[in-house]
PDB file of C-alpha atoms in Angstrom:
ATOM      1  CA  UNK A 106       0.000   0.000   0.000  1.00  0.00           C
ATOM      2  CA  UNK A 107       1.105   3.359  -1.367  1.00  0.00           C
ATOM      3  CA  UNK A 108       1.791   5.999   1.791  1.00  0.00           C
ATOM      4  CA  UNK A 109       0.088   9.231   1.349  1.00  0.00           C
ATOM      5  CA  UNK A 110       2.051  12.222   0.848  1.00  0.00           C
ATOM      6  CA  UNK A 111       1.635  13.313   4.572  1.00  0.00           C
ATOM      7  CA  UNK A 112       2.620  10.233   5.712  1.00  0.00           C
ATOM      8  CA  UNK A 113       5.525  10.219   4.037  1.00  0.00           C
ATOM      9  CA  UNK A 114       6.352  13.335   4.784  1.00  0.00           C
ATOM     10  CA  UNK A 115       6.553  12.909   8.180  1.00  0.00           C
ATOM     11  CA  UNK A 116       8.616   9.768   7.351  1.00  0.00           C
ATOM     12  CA  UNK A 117      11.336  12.095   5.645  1.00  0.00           C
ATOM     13  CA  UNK A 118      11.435  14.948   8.440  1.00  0.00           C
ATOM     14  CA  UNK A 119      12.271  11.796  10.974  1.00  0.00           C
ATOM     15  CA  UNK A 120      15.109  10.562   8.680  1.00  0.00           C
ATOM     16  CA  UNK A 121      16.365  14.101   8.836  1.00  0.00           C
ATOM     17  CA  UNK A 122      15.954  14.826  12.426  1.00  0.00           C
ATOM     18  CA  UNK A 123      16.060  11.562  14.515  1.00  0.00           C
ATOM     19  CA  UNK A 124      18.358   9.137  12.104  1.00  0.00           C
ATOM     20  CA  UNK A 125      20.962  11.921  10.554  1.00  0.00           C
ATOM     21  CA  UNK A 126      20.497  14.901  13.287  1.00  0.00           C
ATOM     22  CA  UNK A 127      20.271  17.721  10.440  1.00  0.00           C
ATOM     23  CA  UNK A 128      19.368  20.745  11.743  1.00  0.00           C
ATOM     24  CA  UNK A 129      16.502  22.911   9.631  1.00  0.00           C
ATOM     25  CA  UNK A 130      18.322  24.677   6.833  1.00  0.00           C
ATOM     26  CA  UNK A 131      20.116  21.459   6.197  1.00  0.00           C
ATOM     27  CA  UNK A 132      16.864  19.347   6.673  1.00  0.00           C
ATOM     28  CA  UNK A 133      15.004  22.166   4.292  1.00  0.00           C
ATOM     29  CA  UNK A 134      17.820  21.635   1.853  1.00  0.00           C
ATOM     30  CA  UNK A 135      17.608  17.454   1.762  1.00  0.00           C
ATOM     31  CA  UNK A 136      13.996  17.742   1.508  1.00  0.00           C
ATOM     32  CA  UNK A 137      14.596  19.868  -1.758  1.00  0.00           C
ATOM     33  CA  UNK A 138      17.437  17.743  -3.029  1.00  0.00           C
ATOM     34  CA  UNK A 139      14.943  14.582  -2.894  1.00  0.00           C
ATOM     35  CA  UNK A 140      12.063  15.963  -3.938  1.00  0.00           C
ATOM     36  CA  UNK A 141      13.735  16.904  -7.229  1.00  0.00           C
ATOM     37  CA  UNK A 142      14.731  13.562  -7.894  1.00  0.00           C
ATOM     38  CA  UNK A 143      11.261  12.337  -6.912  1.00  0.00           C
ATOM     39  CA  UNK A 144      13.106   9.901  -4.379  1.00  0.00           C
ATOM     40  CA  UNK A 145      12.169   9.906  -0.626  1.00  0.00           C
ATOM     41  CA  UNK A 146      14.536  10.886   2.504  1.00  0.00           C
ATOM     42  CA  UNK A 147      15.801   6.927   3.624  1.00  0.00           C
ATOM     43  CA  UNK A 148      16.238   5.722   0.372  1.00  0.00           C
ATOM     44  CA  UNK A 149      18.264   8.378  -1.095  1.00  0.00           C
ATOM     45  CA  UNK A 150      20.836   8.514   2.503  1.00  0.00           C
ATOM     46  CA  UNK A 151      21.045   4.578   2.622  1.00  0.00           C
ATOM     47  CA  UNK A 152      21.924   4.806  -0.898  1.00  0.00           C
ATOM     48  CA  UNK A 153      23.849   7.666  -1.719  1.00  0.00           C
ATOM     49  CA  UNK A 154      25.178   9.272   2.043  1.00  0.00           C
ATOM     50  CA  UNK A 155      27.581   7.816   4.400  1.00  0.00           C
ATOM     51  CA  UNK A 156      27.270   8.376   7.841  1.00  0.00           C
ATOM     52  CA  UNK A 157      29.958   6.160   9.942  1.00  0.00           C
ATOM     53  CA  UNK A 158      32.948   7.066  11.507  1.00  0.00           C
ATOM     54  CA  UNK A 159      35.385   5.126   9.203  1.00  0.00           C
ATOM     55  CA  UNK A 160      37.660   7.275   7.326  1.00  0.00           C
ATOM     56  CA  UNK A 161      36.537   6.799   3.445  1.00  0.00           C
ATOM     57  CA  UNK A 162      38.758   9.406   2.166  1.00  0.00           C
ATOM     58  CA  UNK A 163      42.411   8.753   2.006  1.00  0.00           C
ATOM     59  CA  UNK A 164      44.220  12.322   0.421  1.00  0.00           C
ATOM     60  CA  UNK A 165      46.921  10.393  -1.353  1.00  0.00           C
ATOM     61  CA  UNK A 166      44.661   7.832  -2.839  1.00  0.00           C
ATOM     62  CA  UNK A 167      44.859   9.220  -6.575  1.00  0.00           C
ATOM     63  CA  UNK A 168      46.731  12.238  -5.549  1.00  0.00           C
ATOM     64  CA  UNK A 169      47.269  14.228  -9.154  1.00  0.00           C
ATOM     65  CA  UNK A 170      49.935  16.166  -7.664  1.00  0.00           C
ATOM     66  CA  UNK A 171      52.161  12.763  -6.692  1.00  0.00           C
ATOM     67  CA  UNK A 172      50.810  11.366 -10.378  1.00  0.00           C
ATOM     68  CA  UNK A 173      52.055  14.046 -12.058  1.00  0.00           C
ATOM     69  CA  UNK A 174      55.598  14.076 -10.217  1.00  0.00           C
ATOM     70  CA  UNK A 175      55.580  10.619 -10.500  1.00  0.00           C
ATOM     71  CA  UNK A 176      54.823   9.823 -14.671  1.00  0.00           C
ATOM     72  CA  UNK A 177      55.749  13.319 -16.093  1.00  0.00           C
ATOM     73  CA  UNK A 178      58.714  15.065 -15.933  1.00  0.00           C
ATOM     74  CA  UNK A 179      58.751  19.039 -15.541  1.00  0.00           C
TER      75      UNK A 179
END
């Protein structure tokens, strides 16, 4: 069965304030984001956000500056 839009409405605003702790401009602004791509609040973080505490970033990984000093000469 198909929420309504109310319902899930107040499904998104509890993603943003209980599960991800946004505060309003940055709740204001998901809501936005997802409602352009016509996708609601929980899908779109469990698919495309990342919320734990592990480092995902690592600054050298693909660093062009070491790439460049390493395979072309200046």
């Amino acid at each position: 069965m198909k929420k309504s839009k109310v319902d899930q409405m107040i499904d998104n605003l509890e993603v943003c304030i209980d599960f991800l702790g946004l505060n309003d401009e940055q709740t204001g602004e998901v809501l936005a984001a997802t409602n352009q791509l016509g996708v609601n609040v929980e899908y779109f973080c469990h698919e495309f956000m990342e919320k734990s505490s592990i480092e995902l970033h690592n600054p050298d990984y693909l660093n062009i500056a070491e790439f460049n000093a390493t395979f072309w000469e200046f």
